[in-house]
Amino acid sequence: MQVVRFVGAVALSVAVLPGAGAQGLVNPATEKKIDALLAQMTIEEKVGQLNQYSSAFDVTGPPPSAGYQKAMYDQIRQGLVGSVLNVTGAEATRKMQQLAVENSRLKIPMIFGLDVIHGYRTQFPVPLGEAASWDPAAIEGSARIAATEAAAAGVHWTFAPMVDIARDARWGRIMEGAGEDVYLGSLVAAARVRGFQGTDLSALDTIAACAKHYAAYGFAEAGRDYNTVDISEHTLRNVVLPPFKAAAEAGVATFMNSFNEIGGIPSTGSAHLQRDILKGEWGFPGFVVSDWASIGEMIPHGFAENLEAAAQKAIVAGSDMDMEARAYVAHLAGLVKAGKVDVKIVDDAVRRVLRVKFALGLFDDPYRYSDAAREKQVLADPGHAAASRDVARKSIVLLKNEGGLLPLEKGVKTIAVIGPLAADKDTPLGNWRAQAVAGSAVSLLEGIQAAVPASTRVVHAEGVKLVTGQRNFMARSVFNTTDRSGIPAAVEAARTADAVVLAVGEDAFQTGEGRSQVDIGFKGLQEELIRAVLEANKRTIVVLMTGRPLTLGWTADNAPAILEAWHGGSQAGHAIADVLFGDYNPSGKLPAAFPRHVGQLPMTYAHKNTGRPGPEPGVTWSSYNDMPNDPLYPFGFGLSYTTFAYSEPKVSAPEIGRDGSLRVSATIANSGKRAGTEVVQLYVRDLVGSVTRPVKELKGFQKVTLAPGESREVTFTLTAKDLAFYTAAGKWEAEPGAFKVFVGGNSRDVKEAGFSLK
Ligand code: NOJ
C-alpha cells in the first residue's frame, strides 16, 4: 500500500510543481545523472546520503560524545554522510568537504546546513519583528542578504523559513515565524524562500531554503515546546498548511518535519503529511529533513519500540534525511536487505537529496561556496548594515502615544536612557543568530547618542538587571535578581531629565527553542523599575525589546508612550532612534495580538463565532468573568505619528459569479500633520459554510504613503479563489452565499460592506 502511494508521488513530483522548474530542481538532464549515480551506489552509500550529522560548532541536542567527531570523519571518508549541519566558514567547510570528495568512492559532495534565521553575520530583526513590517519586499531583501553572507561562508542550506502559524505567545518559538495569520504568513513564507533561493540555486549568493516545522508545531498544547498537538484536518488544512503550500509553490528546496505529534501520529512518522499531502498532492520534488533526532524521538513518543522500528516508520512515511538520530545509518541498509523497506523508497529519498545538490552546483565544484577571499569581502559589505537598519525601522510598532509625546525633539536638553536593555549590545541580536559576533549590535543608548546634537545631555542608568547568570542558546535565562540598588540612580536620572527612554522586555535568549513561559509579563524587577521611573517623570517612553507579544499590565495603562522594537538586529539602536526622533514615522503593524492576560491564550482575531457570541441580555455567552475576550492590541494594530481616516468601503457589485471578481474600495485620508504610511487591511467573513468560518480573515493589504491632508482611494480585487477554503467535502473551493468585507487599519477597527457569491 505504501509503495503504491509512493510511486504515485514520484510520478507527480516531476510534473506538477510550478516552482520546481524555476529552481532547477527537476530537469531531465539531472534526473539522468541521478539515475547513473544510483546505479553505481551500494545500499550503504545510498543510506549515507540520507545521514546528517552536526559538527560540534552549535548543538541543539545532547552534546557530542568524545569520539563523536572522529567517528563522523571516518564515516564521511567512507561516503556514509550526505550532510553536515553547523559547519560554517569558508575554510572549515572546504576541509570538511575535502574529507568526502577526496576519500569517498563516488566523491559525492556533502551539503552543509545551518540555522540562518534572521541573518548570518549581519542580523536583521527576529522574524516575528520583520513580519511586523508587512513588507514582503523588505523581508525578501533581508533573506537575500542573509543568503549572500551564508553562501560566502560555505553554507549551502538554511533551516528557514519557519512558517508555523503561532497563536500562543507562551510558545518561545513564536519569535521565529510570521505570527498568527494565514494570509500574512503565506506571503512572508514565499518572500523568505525567494530571498534565500533567488531564481537560481547555483548562483554564488543563494542557498537552499527549508520550510519548517511540518506541521502544526506552533499548536503545541498550552504553548509548551515539543508538546502534543491535537488539531482537526479542518484546522490543519485551513490554518496550518497554507504557508507551507506557499513555500512549496515558491519553489522551496526542502522541508523539515516537526517534533510534535498530531492526533497521535508524530509528524516524522506521518505518511499523511509527508507522502500524501506534500509529495503527493503538492508534487514537492525536494527532500524532507527530520528535525533534530526526531526519528529517535518517536520512541519516547510511544510510536516506535526501538531505533530500527523508528527508522522504518520514518522512511516509509517520507522523512528523507535523518538529522542526528543516527537511525538510518545504523538500520536502514539492514531493513532494506531484510525486505522490510522497499529499496525504491530509499532510491526516491536519495534522488531528492541529489536533486538539491545538483541544483546548488555542488557536482560542478564542491568547493564553490568555500572561498575565503569572497567570505571576507562579503561579510564586510557596509550595505548590509544599512539594509538591516532599514528593515528594523519598518518593523517597529507604535503601540501608544498619548498626548503626542513622540516624536521627541532632537534639541531636548537632557534625555535619560534607562533600563536593563538600554545599553545592551547583545540582546538586539535575538536568539538564532547564526554567526553574529556577540555584543555587536548598536545599543539603544548608542543609537540615541548618535542621533542627538552635542548640546543634548544623554544620561544612562541601568536600574535593574534582567538576567543573572549564564546566557546562551542552551542555558535557561534566570530572572531571579533581587538587586534593587540601581533603582535610586535610575529614578534620579529620570527626575532630572526632559524625557526618559526606558528599555525593557526580554533577553535575547528568552525566546526561541525550549523557551516557553507560563507568564509573558515583565520578568524580574522590571515592572518595579517602570513604576518608579514613571512616578519620577511622566514623559517616559517605554521601548520594548521582545521576541514575543507580552502582557503589559499596569504599564499599558500608565505609560504615555510604548514602542515595540522587537529584538531588532545589528542596527537596532539606530533604527529605534530614527523612530524616537521622527526621522522615520513608524508604520509597523502587529503580526500577533498582545493579549490582556496570559489566560486568554491561545488567541486570534480569526476565531470562530461560536453559538453564543453575545453579549445578549439574560443569556450567558462565550466570555470570561473577569476580562474582555479581545486582546489589548489586536492583530494588525500599530499607530503612526499622523492619523488616518477611513471612508465606508464600497463594493463594485452586490453579487459576483464564480468566475467574476469584485472590487472593494475605500478612501484613506491622512488626517494628521505629518506624512505617514498606513497598512490598509482587507478582511472577509464568509457568513455560512459547509463548515464554520472565522469571523474575519485577512485577504489583502496595501501600504499607502500620504502627505498631510492627502487622501487616496485604495482598491482590492477579490475572486472566488480568495474565498476558497477546505470544505466539508474535502475540497479547496469557495462556497456560494453571503460575505462581509471589512477595511481598516487593524483587525478590530474596521468599516464593513457586503456582497454575495453566486
Ligand atoms: C532543532 C530545531 O527545532 C530546528 O528548527 C533547527 O533547524 C534544528 N534544531 C537544527 O539546529
Short mmCIF file of C-alpha atoms and ligand atoms in Angstrom, two decimals, residues 58 60 85-86 115 117 159 173 176 212-213 217 226 256 259 291-292 323 432 513, ligand 1:
data_model
loop_
_atom_site.label_atom_id
_atom_site.label_comp_id
_atom_site.label_asym_id
_atom_site.label_seq_id
_atom_site.Cartn_x
_atom_site.Cartn_y
_atom_site.Cartn_z
CA ASP A 58 26.50 24.59 17.71
CA THR A 60 20.79 21.99 19.94
CA LEU A 85 24.97 20.90 9.86
CA ASN A 86 26.61 23.59 11.92
CA ASP A 115 20.10 27.84 11.01
CA ILE A 117 17.13 32.50 10.61
CA PHE A 159 16.81 25.74 8.04
CA ARG A 173 9.34 29.91 19.08
CA GLU A 176 10.87 32.58 14.57
CA LYS A 212 9.65 24.16 8.76
CA HIS A 213 8.31 22.69 11.00
CA TYR A 217 4.44 22.69 15.71
CA TYR A 226 7.56 19.97 21.87
CA MET A 256 11.78 19.94 7.82
CA PHE A 259 8.89 17.30 16.82
CA ASP A 291 14.11 17.71 12.91
CA TRP A 292 16.96 17.11 15.30
CA MET A 323 19.20 14.75 11.31
CA TRP A 432 19.02 32.02 16.49
CA GLU A 513 13.52 26.84 21.04
C1 NOJ B 1 16.03 21.89 16.19
C2 NOJ B 1 15.07 22.95 15.74
O1 NOJ B 1 13.75 22.58 16.05
C3 NOJ B 1 15.18 23.26 14.26
O2 NOJ B 1 14.36 24.36 13.97
C4 NOJ B 1 16.59 23.51 13.86
O3 NOJ B 1 16.67 23.81 12.50
C5 NOJ B 1 17.42 22.28 14.20
N1 NOJ B 1 17.35 22.04 15.63
C6 NOJ B 1 18.87 22.43 13.78
O4 NOJ B 1 19.53 23.33 14.58
#
